[in-house]
mmCIF file of C-alpha atoms and ligand atoms in Angstrom:
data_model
loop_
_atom_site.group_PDB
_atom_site.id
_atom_site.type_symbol
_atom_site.label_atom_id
_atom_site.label_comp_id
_atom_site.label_asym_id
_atom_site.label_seq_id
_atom_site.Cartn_x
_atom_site.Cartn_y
_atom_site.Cartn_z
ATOM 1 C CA UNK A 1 9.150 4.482 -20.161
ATOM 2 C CA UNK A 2 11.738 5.076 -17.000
ATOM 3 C CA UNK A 3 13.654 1.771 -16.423
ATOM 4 C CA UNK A 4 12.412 -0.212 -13.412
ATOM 5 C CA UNK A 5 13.819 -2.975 -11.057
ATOM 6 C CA UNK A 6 14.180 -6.450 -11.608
ATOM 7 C CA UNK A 7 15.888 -9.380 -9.674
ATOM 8 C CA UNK A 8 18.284 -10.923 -12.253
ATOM 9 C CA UNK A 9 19.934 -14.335 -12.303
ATOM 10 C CA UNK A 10 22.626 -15.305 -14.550
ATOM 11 C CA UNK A 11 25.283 -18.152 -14.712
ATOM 12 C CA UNK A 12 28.365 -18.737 -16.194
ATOM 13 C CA UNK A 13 28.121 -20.203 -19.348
ATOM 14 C CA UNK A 14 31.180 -22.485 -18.893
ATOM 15 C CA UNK A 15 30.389 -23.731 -15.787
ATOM 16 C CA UNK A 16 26.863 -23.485 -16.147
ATOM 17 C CA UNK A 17 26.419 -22.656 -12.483
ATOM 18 C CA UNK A 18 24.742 -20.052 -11.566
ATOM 19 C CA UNK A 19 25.632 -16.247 -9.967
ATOM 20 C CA UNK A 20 24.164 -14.673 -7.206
ATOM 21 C CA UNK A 21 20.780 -13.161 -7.847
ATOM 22 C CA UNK A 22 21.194 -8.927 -8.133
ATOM 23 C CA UNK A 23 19.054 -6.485 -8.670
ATOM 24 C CA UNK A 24 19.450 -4.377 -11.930
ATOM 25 C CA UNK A 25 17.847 -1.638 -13.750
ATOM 26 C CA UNK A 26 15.806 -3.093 -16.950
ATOM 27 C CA UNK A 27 13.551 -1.409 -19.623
ATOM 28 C CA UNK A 28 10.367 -2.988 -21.526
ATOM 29 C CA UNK A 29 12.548 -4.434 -23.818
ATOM 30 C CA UNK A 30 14.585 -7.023 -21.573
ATOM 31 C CA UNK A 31 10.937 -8.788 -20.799
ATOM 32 C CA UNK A 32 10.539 -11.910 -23.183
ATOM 33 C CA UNK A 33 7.532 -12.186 -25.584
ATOM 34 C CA UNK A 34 3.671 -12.050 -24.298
ATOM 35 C CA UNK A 35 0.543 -10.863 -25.382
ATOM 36 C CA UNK A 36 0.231 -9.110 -21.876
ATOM 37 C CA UNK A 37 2.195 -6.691 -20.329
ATOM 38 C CA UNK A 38 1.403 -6.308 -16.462
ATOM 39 C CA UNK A 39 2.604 -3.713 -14.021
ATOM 40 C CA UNK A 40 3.669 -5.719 -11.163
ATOM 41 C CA UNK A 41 2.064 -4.577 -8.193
ATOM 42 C CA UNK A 42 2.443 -7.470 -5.366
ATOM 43 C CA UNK A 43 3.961 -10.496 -5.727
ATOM 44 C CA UNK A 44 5.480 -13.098 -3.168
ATOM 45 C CA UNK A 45 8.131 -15.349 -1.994
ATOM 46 C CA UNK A 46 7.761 -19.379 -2.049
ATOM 47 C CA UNK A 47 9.728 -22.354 -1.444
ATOM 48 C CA UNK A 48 10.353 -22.522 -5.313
ATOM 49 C CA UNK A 49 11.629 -19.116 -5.501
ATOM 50 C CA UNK A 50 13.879 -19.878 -2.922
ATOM 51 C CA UNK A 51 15.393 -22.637 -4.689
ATOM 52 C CA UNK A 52 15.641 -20.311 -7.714
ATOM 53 C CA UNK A 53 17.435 -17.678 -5.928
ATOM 54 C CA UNK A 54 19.858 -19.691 -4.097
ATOM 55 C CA UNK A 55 20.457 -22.141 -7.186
ATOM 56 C CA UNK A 56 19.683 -25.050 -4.477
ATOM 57 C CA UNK A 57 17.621 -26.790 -6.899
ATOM 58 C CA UNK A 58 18.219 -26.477 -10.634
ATOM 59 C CA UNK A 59 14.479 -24.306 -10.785
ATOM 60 C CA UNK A 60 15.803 -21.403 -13.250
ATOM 61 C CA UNK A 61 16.075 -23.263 -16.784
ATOM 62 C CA UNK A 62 16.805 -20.135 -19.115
ATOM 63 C CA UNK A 63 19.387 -17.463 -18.517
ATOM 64 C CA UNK A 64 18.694 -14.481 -17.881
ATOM 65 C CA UNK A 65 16.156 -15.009 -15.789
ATOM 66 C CA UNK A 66 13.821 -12.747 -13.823
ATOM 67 C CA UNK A 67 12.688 -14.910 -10.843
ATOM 68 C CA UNK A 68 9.536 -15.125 -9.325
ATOM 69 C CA UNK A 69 6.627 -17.247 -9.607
ATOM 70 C CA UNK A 70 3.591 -15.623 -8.509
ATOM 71 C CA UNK A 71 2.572 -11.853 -9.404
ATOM 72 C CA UNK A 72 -0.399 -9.438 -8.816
ATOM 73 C CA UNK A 73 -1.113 -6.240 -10.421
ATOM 74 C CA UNK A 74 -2.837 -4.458 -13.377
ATOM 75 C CA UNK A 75 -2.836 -5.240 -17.104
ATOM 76 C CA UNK A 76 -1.243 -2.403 -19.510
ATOM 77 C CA UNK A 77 -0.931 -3.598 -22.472
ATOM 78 C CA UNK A 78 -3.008 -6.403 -24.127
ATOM 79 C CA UNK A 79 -3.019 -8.209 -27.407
ATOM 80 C CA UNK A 80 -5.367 -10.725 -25.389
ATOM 81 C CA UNK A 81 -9.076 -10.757 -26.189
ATOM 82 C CA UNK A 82 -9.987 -11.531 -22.704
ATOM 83 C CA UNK A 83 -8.126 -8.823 -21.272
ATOM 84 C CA UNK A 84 -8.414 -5.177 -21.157
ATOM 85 C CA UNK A 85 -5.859 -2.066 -20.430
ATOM 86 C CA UNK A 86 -6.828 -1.648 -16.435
ATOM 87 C CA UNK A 87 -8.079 -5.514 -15.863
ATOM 88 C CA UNK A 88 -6.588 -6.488 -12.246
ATOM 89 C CA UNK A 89 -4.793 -9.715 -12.855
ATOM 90 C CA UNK A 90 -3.257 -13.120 -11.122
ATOM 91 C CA UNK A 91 -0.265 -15.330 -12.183
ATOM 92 C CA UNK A 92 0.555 -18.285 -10.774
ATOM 93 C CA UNK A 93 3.110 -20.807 -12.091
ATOM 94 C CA UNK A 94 3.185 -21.673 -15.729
ATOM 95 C CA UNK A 95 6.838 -22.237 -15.586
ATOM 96 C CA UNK A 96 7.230 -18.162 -14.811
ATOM 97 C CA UNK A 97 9.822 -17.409 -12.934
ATOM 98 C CA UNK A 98 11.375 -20.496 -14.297
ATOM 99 C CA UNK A 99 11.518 -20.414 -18.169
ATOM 100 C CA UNK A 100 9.911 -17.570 -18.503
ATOM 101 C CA UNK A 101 10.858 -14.037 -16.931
ATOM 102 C CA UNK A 102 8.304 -13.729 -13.608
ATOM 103 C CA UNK A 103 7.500 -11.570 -10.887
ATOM 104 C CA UNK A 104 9.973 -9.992 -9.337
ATOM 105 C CA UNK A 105 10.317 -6.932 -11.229
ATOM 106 C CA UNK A 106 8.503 -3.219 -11.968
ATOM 107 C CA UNK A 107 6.847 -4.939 -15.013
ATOM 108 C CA UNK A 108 6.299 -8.517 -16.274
ATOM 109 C CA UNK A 109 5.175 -9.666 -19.694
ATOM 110 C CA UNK A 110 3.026 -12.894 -20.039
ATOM 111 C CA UNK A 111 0.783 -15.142 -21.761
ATOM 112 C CA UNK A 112 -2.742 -13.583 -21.131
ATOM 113 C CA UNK A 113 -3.412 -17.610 -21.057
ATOM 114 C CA UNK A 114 -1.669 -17.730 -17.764
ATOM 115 C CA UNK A 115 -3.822 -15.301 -16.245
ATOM 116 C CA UNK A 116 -6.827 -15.344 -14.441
ATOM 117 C CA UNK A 117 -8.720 -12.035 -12.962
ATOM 118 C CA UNK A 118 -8.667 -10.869 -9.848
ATOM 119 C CA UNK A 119 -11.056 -12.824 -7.525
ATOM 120 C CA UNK A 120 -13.847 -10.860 -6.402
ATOM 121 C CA UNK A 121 -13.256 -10.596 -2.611
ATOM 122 C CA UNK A 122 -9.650 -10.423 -2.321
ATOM 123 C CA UNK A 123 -7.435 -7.729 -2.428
ATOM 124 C CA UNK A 124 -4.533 -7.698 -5.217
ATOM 125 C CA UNK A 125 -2.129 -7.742 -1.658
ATOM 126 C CA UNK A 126 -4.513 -10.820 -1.021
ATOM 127 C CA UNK A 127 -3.663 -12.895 -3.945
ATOM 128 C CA UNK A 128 -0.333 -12.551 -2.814
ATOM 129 C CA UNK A 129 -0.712 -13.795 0.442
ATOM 130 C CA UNK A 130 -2.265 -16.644 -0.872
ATOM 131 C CA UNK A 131 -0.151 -17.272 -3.791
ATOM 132 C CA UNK A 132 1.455 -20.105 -5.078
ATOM 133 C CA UNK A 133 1.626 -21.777 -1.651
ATOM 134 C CA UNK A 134 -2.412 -20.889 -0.457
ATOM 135 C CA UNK A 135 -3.343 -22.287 -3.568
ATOM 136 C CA UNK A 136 -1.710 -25.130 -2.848
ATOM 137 C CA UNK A 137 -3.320 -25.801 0.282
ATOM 138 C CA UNK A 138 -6.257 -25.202 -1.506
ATOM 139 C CA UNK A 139 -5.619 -27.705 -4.548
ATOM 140 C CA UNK A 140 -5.063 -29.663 -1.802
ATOM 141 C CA UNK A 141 -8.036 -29.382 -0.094
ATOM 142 C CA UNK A 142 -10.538 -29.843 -3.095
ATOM 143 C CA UNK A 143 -8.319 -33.383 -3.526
ATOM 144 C CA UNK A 144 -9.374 -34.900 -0.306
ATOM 145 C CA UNK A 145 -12.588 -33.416 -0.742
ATOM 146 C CA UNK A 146 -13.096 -34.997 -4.154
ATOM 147 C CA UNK A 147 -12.096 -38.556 -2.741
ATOM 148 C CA UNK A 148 -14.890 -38.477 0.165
ATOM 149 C CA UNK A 149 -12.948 -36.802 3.226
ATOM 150 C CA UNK A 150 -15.079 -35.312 5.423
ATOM 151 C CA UNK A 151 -14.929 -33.293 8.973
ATOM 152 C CA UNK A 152 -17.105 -36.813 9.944
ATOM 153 C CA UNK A 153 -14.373 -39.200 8.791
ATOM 154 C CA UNK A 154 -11.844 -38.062 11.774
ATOM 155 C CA UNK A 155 -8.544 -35.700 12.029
ATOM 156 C CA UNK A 156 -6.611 -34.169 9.098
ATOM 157 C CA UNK A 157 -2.483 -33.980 9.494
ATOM 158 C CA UNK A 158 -0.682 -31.070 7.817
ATOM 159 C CA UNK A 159 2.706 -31.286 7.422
ATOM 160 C CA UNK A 160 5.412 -28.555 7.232
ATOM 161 C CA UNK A 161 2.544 -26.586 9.351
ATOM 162 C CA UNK A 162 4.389 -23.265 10.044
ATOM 163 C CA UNK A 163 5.149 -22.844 6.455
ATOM 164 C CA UNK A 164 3.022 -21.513 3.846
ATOM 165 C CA UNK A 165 1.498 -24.358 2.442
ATOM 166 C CA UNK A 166 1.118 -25.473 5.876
ATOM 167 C CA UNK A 167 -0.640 -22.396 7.317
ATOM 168 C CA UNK A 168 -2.955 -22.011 4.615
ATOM 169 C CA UNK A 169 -4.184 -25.428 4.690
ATOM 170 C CA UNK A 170 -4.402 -25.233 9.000
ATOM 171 C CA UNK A 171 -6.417 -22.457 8.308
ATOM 172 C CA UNK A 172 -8.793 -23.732 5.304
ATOM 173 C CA UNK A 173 -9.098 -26.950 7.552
ATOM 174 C CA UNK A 174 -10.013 -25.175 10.946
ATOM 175 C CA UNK A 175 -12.570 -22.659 8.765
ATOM 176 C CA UNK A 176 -14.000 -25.496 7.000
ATOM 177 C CA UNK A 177 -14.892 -27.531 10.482
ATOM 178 C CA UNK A 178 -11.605 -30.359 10.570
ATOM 179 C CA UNK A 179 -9.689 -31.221 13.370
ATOM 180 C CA UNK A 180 -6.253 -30.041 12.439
ATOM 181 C CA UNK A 181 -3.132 -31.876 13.770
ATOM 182 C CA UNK A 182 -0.234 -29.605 12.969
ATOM 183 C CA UNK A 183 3.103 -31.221 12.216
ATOM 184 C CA UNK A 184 5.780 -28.634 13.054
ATOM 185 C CA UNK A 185 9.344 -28.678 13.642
ATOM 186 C CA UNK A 186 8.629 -25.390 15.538
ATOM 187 C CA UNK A 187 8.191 -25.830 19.354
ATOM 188 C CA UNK A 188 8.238 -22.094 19.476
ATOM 189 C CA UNK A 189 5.088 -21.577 16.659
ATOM 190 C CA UNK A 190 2.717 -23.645 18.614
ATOM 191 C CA UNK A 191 0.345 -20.552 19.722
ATOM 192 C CA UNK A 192 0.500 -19.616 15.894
ATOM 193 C CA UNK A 193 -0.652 -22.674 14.602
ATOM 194 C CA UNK A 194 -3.470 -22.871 17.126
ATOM 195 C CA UNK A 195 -4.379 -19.684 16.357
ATOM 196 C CA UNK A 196 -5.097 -20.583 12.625
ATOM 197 C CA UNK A 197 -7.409 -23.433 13.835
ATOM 198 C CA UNK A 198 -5.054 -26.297 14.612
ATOM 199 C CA UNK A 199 -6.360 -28.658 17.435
ATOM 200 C CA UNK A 200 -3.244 -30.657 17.968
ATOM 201 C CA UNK A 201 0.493 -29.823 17.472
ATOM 202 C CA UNK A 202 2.761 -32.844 16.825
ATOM 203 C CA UNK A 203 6.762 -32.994 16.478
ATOM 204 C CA UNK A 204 7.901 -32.770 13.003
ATOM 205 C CA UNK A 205 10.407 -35.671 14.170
ATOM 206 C CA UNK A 206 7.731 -38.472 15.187
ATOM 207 C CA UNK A 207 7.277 -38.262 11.369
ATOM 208 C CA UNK A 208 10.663 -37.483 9.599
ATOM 209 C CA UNK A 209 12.348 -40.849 10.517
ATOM 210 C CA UNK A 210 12.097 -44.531 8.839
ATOM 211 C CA UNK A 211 9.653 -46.124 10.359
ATOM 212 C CA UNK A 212 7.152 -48.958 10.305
ATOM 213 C CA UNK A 213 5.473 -50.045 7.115
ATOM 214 C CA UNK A 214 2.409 -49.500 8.835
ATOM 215 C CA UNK A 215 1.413 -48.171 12.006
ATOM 216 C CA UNK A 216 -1.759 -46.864 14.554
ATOM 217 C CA UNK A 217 -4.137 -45.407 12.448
ATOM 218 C CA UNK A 218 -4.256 -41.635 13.074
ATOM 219 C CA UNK A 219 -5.469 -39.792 10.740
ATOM 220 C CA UNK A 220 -8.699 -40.079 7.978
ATOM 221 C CA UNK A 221 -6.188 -37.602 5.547
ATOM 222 C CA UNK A 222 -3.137 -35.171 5.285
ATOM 223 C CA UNK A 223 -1.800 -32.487 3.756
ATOM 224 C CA UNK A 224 1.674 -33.122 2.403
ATOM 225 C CA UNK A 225 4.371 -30.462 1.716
ATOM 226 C CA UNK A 226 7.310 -32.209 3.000
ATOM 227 C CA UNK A 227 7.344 -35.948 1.052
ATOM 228 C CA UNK A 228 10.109 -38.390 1.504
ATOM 229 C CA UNK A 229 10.462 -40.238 4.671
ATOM 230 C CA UNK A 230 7.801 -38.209 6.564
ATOM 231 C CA UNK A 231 5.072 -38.642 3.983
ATOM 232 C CA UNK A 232 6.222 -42.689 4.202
ATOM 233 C CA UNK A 233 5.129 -42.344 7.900
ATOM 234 C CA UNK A 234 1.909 -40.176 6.993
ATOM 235 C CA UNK A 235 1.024 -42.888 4.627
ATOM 236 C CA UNK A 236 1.129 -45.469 7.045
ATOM 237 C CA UNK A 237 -0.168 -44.156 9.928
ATOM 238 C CA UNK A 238 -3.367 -42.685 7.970
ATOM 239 C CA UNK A 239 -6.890 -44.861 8.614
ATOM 240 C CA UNK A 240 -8.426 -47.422 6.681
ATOM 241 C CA UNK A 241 -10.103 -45.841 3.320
ATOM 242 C CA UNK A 242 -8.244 -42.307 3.841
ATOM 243 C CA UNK A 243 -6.163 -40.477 1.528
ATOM 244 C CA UNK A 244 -3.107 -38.088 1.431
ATOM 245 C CA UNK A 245 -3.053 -34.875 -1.005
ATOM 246 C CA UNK A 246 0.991 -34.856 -1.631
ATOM 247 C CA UNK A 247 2.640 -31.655 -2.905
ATOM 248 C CA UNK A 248 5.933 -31.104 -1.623
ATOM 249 C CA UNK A 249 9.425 -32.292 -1.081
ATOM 250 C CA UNK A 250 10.563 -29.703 2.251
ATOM 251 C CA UNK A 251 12.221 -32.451 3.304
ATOM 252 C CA UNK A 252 13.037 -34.313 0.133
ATOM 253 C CA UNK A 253 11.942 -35.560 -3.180
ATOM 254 C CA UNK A 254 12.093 -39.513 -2.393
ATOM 255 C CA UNK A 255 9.337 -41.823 -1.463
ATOM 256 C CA UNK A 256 10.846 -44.534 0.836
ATOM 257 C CA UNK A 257 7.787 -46.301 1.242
ATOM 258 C CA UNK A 258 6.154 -49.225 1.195
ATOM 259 C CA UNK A 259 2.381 -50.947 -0.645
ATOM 260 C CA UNK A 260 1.328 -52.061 2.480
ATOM 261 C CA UNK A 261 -1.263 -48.771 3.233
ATOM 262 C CA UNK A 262 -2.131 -48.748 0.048
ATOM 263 C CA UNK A 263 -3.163 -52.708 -0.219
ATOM 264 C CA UNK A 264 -3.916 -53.636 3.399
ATOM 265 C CA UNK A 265 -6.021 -50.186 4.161
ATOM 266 C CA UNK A 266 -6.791 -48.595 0.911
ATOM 267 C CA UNK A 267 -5.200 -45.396 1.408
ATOM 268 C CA UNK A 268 -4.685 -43.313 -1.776
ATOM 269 C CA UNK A 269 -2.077 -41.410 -2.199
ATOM 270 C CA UNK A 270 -3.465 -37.730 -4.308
ATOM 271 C CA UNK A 271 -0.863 -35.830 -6.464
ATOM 272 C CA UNK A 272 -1.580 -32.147 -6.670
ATOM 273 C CA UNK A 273 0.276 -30.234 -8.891
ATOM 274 C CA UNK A 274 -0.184 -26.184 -9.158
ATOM 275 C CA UNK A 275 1.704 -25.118 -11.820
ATOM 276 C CA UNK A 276 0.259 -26.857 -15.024
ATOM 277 C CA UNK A 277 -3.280 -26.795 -13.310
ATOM 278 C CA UNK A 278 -5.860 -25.875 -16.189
ATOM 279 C CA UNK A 279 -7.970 -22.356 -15.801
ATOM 280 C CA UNK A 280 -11.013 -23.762 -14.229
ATOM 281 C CA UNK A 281 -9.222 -25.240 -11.940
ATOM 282 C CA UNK A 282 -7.126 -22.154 -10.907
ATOM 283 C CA UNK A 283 -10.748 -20.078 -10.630
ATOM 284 C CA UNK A 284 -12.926 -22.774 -8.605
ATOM 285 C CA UNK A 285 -9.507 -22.504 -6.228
ATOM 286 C CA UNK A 286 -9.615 -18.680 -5.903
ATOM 287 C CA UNK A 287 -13.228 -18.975 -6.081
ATOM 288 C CA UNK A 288 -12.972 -21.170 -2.640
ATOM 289 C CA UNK A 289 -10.182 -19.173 -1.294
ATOM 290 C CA UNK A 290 -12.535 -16.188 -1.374
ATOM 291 C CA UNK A 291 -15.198 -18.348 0.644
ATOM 292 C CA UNK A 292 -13.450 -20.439 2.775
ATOM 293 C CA UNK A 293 -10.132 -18.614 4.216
ATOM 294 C CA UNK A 294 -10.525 -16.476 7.253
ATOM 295 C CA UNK A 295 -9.045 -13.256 5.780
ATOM 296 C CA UNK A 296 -8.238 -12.273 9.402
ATOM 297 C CA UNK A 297 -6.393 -15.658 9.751
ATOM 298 C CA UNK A 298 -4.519 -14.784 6.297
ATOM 299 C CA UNK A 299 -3.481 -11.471 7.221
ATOM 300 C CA UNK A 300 -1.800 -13.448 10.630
ATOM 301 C CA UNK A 301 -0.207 -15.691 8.584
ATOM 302 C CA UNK A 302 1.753 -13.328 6.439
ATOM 303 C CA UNK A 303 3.602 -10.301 6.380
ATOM 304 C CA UNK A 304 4.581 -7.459 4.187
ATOM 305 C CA UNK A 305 8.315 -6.720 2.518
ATOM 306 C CA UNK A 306 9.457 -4.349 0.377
ATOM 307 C CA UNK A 307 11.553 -4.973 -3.090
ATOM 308 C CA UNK A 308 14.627 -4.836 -1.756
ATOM 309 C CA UNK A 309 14.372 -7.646 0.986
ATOM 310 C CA UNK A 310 13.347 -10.268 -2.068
ATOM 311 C CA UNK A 311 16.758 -11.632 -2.200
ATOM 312 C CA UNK A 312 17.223 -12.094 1.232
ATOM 313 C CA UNK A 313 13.933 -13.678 2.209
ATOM 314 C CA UNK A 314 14.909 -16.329 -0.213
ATOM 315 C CA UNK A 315 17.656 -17.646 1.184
ATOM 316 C CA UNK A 316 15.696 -17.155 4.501
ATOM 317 C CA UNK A 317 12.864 -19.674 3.436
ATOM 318 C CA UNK A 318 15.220 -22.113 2.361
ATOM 319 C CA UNK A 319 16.680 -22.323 5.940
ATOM 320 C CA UNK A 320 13.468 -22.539 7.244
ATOM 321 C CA UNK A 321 13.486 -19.367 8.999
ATOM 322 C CA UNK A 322 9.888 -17.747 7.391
ATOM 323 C CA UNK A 323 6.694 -18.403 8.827
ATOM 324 C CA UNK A 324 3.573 -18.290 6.832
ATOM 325 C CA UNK A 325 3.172 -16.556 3.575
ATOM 326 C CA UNK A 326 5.693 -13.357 2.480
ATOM 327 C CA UNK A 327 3.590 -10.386 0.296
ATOM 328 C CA UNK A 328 6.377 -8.125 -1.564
ATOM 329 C CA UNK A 329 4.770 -5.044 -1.795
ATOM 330 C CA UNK A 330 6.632 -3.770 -5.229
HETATM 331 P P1 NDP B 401 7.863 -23.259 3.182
HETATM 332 O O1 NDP B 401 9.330 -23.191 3.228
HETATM 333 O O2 NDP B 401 7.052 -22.047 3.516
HETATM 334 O O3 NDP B 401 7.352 -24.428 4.134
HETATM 335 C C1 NDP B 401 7.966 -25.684 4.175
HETATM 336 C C2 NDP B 401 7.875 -26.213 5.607
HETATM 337 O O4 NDP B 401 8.287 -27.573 5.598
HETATM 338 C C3 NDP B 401 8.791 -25.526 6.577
HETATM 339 O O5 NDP B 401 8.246 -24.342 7.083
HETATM 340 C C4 NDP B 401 8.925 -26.592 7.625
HETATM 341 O O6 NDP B 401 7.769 -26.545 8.463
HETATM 342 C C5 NDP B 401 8.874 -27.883 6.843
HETATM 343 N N1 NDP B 401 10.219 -28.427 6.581
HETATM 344 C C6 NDP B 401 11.271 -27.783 6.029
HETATM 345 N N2 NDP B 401 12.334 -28.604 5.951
HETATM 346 C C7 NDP B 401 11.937 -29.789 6.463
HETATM 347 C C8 NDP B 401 12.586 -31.033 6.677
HETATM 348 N N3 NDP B 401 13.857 -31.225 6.338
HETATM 349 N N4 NDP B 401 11.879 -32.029 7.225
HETATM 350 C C9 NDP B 401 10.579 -31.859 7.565
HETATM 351 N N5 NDP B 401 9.918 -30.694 7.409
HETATM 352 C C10 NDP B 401 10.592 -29.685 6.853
HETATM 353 O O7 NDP B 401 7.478 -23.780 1.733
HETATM 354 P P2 NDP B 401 6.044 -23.787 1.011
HETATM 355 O O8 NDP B 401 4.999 -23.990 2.028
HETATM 356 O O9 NDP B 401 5.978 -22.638 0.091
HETATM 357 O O10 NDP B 401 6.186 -25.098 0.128
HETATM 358 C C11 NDP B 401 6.181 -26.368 0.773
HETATM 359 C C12 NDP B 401 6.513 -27.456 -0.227
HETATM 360 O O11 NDP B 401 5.467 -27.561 -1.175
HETATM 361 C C13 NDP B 401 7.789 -27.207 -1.015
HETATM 362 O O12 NDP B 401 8.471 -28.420 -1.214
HETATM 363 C C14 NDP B 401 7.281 -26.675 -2.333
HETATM 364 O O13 NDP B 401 8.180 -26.903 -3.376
HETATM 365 C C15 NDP B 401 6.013 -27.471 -2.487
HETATM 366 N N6 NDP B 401 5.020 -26.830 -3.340
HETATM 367 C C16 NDP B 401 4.499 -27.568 -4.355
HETATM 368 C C17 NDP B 401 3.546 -27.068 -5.170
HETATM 369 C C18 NDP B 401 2.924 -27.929 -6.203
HETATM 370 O O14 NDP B 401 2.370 -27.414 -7.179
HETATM 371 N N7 NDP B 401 2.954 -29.237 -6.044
HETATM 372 C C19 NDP B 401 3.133 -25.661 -5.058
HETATM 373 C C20 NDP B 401 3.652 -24.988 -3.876
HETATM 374 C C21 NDP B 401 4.597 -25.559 -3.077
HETATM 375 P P3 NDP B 401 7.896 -26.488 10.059
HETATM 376 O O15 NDP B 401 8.827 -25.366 10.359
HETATM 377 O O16 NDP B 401 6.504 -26.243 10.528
HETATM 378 O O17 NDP B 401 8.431 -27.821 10.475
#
């Protein structure tokens, strides 16, 4: 088989820090061990493979590493019973991109465990759009759902709005009948973010310093990608019985917050975690996704680049600069 691209990270092994990301020319047999091999046809850029790229956050945990988190395209080889030569395929998380060799490259090689097919109703470019991030928002979602939240039981917050968490779960929210107070620290993305179905835009900045153990109730939940002081504030500004699906850590990985929401109003605080989630899990998501997400809204939220801007729209999600979800189009 011709060799095909891959984005490579190494380090130095003495300083253990890491090198720039590159993009090399690989063969079958740089891929690590999987009873899958999938020819990568979309895949996409999230906050987590911007930390791998950049090395901002120790994310890459075996070197070499192929980066990239999320992929979509079609199986062609298979030692896996449940899939077949041809199958159109999904992987999200699972430590790829991490520990194991991921996405960004002509070919990837998995555990057929990882995988779920294609939803019916979305496009393999889709998937992608969604991702990692959509999926999120969706896990997200299905948590406040799950605990009793309701379009009845008054607004929903999202936080880090213009990102891709963010606009996913605007535009689940808007779909699904919620009246969506965006959290943005982008003046300039307030016509976006009404456009996906957000009825209110706040500052980012009413939320990202210390404030009051607890304050005016606001809010009956929220959608969390940003954590530390902000989700403090979103904690104890939410109403009496509410709860708060917390994912992220945009703004940082600390919690400086206090019992009182949780023992004077009893607000729950919901962890949702993507990349361990179990299979049925992962399909009920997509399944919802296929339902529930405006596919006009997810085609506004995201936009198309080719292989060879991977490395830079990286670095330019860590600074903030990307709004909504990134498709690579391999
Ligand atoms: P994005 O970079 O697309 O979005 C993050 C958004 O957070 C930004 O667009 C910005 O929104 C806001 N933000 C950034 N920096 C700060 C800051 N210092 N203070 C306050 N807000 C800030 O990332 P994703 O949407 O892909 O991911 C969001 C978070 O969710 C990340 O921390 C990611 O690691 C986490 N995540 C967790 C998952 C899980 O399984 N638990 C899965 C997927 C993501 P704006 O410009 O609107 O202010």
């Amino acid at each position: 088989m011709e060799p095909f691209k891959a984005v490579w990270i190494t380090r130095d092994e003495e300083t253990k820090k890491q090198h720039p990301a590159e993009v090399v020319e690989i063969s079958l047999d740089d891929l690590m061990e999987g009873d899958v091999t999938l020819k990568v046809e979309h895949s996409t850029v999230n906050f987590k493979d911007g930390l791998a790229i950049t090395g901002k956050s120790p994310v890459v945990r075996r070197f070499p590493m192929i980066p990239g988190i999320d992929a979509s395209g079609e199986v062609v080889a298979s030692d896996n019973p449940d899939f077949a030569i041809g199958d159109k395929v999904v992987l999200n998380g699972w430590g790829v991109g991490e520990t194991h060799m991921g996405g960004y490259a002509g070919y990837a090689r998995l555990k057929g465990d990882w995988l779920i097919h294609k939803p019916h109703g979305l496009t393999g470019a889709q998937c992608m759009a969604i991702g990692t991030a959509g999926y999120t928002a969706m896990l997200c979602v299905m948590a406040l759902e799950r605990h009793g939240i309701n379009p009845d039981r008054g607004p929903i917050l999202v936080t880090g709005a213009a990102g891709g968490v963010g606009s996913v779960a605007i535009a689940l929210l808007g779909k699904l009948g919620y009246h969506v107070i965006a959290s943005t620290g982008r003046a300039s993305e307030q016509g976006y973010l009404k456009d996906l179905g957000a009825a209110e835009i706040i500052d980012r900045n009413e939320l990202s310093e210390p404030g009051r153990p607890l304050g005016k109730e606001r809010w009956a939940g929220a959608v969390d990608a940003v954590g530390s002081t902000t989700l403090a504030n979103v904690l104890a500004q939410t109403q009496y019985g509410g709860a708060v699906a917390a994912c992220g850590l945009a703004q940082g990985l600390d919690l400086p917050a206090t019992v009182m929401p949780f023992i004077l109003r009893g607000v729950s605080l919901l962890g949702v975690d993507s990349v361990m989630a179990p299979k049925s899990i992962r399909v009920e998501a997509y399944e919802r996704l296929a339902s529930d997400l405006d596919q006009d809204k997810l085609q506004a939220l995201s936009k198309t680049i080719g292989f060879d801007d991977i490395i830079q729209t990286a670095t330019d999600i860590m600074d903030g600069k990307v709004r909504g979800r990134v498709v690579i189009e391999m």
